[in-house]
Amino acid sequence: MKLYGIPNCDTVKKARVWLDSQGAAYQFHDFKKQGLDTALLNTWVAQVGWQKLVNKQGTTWRKLDPTRQAVVVDAPSAIELMLEYPSLIKRPVLVREGKMAVGFDVDAYTALIS
């Protein structure tokens, strides 16, 4: 099981504390430092859609120039921007055996670790 995110993100911290409290073994992938690749993002987009992955409520999105925001209209444009700005990805992303959860949701996490 792998948890993708940024260590200083409050939601990622909550997810890590919860996983630890459940005794769930996982690897943490800091996508700001370790990066992400197009193939992985394509897989995620195929599973949950680019709209769910692009965090339009976050600071990174709000700081983008409106013209940059306007070009995000489909999966390829969203993936390109997420690769350039990994902080745009809604966090955390938990992946286990091909299944995933975006954001921290106890019910979704319980289903994944069971």
C-alpha positions as a printed NumPy array, in Angstrom:
array([[  0.   ,   0.   ,   0.   ],
       [  1.294,   3.436,  -0.872],
       [  0.234,   6.856,   0.388],
       [  1.016,   9.768,  -1.914],
       [  1.101,  13.315,  -0.657],
       [  3.125,  16.093,   0.908],
       [  4.32 ,  15.633,   4.496],
       [  3.323,  19.1  ,   5.732],
       [ -0.261,  18.846,   4.421],
       [ -2.724,  18.654,   7.341],
       [ -4.953,  16.125,   5.577],
       [ -1.958,  13.906,   4.797],
       [ -0.922,  14.128,   8.461],
       [ -4.416,  13.022,   9.546],
       [ -4.353,  10.113,   7.1  ],
       [ -0.917,   8.98 ,   8.308],
       [ -1.98 ,   9.14 ,  11.959],
       [ -5.126,   7.157,  11.169],
       [ -3.232,   4.509,   9.149],
       [ -0.658,   4.196,  11.927],
       [ -3.411,   3.824,  14.542],
       [ -4.875,   0.975,  12.471],
       [ -1.513,  -0.752,  12.232],
       [ -1.614,  -0.47 ,   8.446],
       [  1.709,  -0.915,   6.696],
       [  2.261,   1.607,   3.923],
       [  4.998,   3.428,   2.069],
       [  4.853,   7.207,   1.942],
       [  5.649,   8.892,  -1.371],
       [  6.332,  12.623,  -1.154],
       [  5.366,  13.66 ,  -4.644],
       [  6.926,  17.086,  -4.298],
       [ 10.354,  15.576,  -3.618],
       [ 10.043,  12.203,  -5.341],
       [  7.868,  13.4  ,  -8.195],
       [  5.182,  11.689, -10.216],
       [  5.166,  10.479, -13.772],
       [  2.698,  10.689, -16.609],
       [  1.955,   6.957, -16.555],
       [  0.937,   7.044, -12.884],
       [ -1.257,  10.108, -13.364],
       [ -2.857,   8.488, -16.426],
       [ -3.717,   5.468, -14.268],
       [ -5.216,   7.645, -11.559],
       [ -7.204,   9.718, -14.044],
       [ -8.541,   6.541, -15.66 ],
       [ -9.767,   5.372, -12.25 ],
       [-11.227,   8.498, -10.691],
       [-11.216,  11.219, -13.351],
       [ -9.078,  14.326, -13.608],
       [-11.774,  16.494, -12.019],
       [-11.433,  14.623,  -8.722],
       [ -7.637,  14.853,  -8.725],
       [ -7.265,  18.567,  -9.458],
       [ -7.774,  20.394,  -6.177],
       [ -9.477,  23.597,  -7.225],
       [-10.069,  24.531,  -3.572],
       [ -6.372,  24.645,  -2.713],
       [ -3.902,  27.495,  -2.489],
       [ -1.871,  26.314,  -5.476],
       [ -4.905,  26.509,  -7.778],
       [ -5.958,  29.899,  -6.429],
       [ -2.439,  31.281,  -6.99 ],
       [ -2.411,  30.202, -10.644],
       [ -2.987,  32.828, -13.259],
       [ -6.59 ,  32.597, -14.539],
       [ -5.291,  31.885, -18.041],
       [ -3.438,  28.808, -16.686],
       [ -6.59 ,  27.687, -14.888],
       [ -8.647,  28.127, -18.05 ],
       [ -6.553,  25.65 , -20.061],
       [ -7.476,  22.76 , -17.738],
       [-10.356,  21.353, -19.745],
       [ -9.55 ,  17.652, -20.158],
       [ -7.328,  14.845, -18.884],
       [ -4.197,  15.722, -20.909],
       [ -4.261,  19.392, -19.872],
       [ -4.927,  18.467, -16.225],
       [ -2.102,  15.909, -16.2  ],
       [  0.303,  18.424, -17.71 ],
       [ -0.51 ,  20.967, -14.996],
       [ -0.381,  18.374, -12.176],
       [  3.069,  17.299, -13.349],
       [  4.205,  20.918, -13.317],
       [  2.505,  21.663,  -9.979],
       [  2.198,  18.449,  -7.918],
       [  0.59 ,  20.484,  -5.112],
       [ -2.506,  20.76 ,  -7.335],
       [ -3.304,  17.114,  -6.682],
       [ -5.95 ,  16.541,  -4.041],
       [ -4.23 ,  14.847,  -1.136],
       [ -3.606,  12.277,  -0.007],
       [ -3.927,   9.516,  -2.577],
       [ -3.952,   6.016,  -1.083],
       [ -3.332,   3.118,  -3.465],
       [ -3.577,  -0.586,  -2.703],
       [ -3.671,  -3.397,  -5.235],
       [ -4.931,  -1.175,  -8.03 ],
       [ -7.654,   0.476,  -5.945],
       [ -7.413,   4.022,  -4.699],
       [ -8.908,   6.704,  -2.495],
       [ -8.419,  10.432,  -3.065],
       [ -8.508,  12.665,  -0.002],
       [ -8.855,  11.299,   3.51 ],
       [-12.085,   9.42 ,   4.133],
       [-12.228,   6.895,   6.978],
       [-14.785,   4.689,   5.22 ],
       [-12.786,   4.579,   1.985],
       [ -9.568,   3.89 ,   3.882],
       [-11.211,   1.158,   5.949],
       [-12.395,  -0.523,   2.767],
       [ -8.908,  -0.329,   1.252],
       [ -7.035,  -1.738,   4.244],
       [ -9.505,  -4.556,   4.941]])
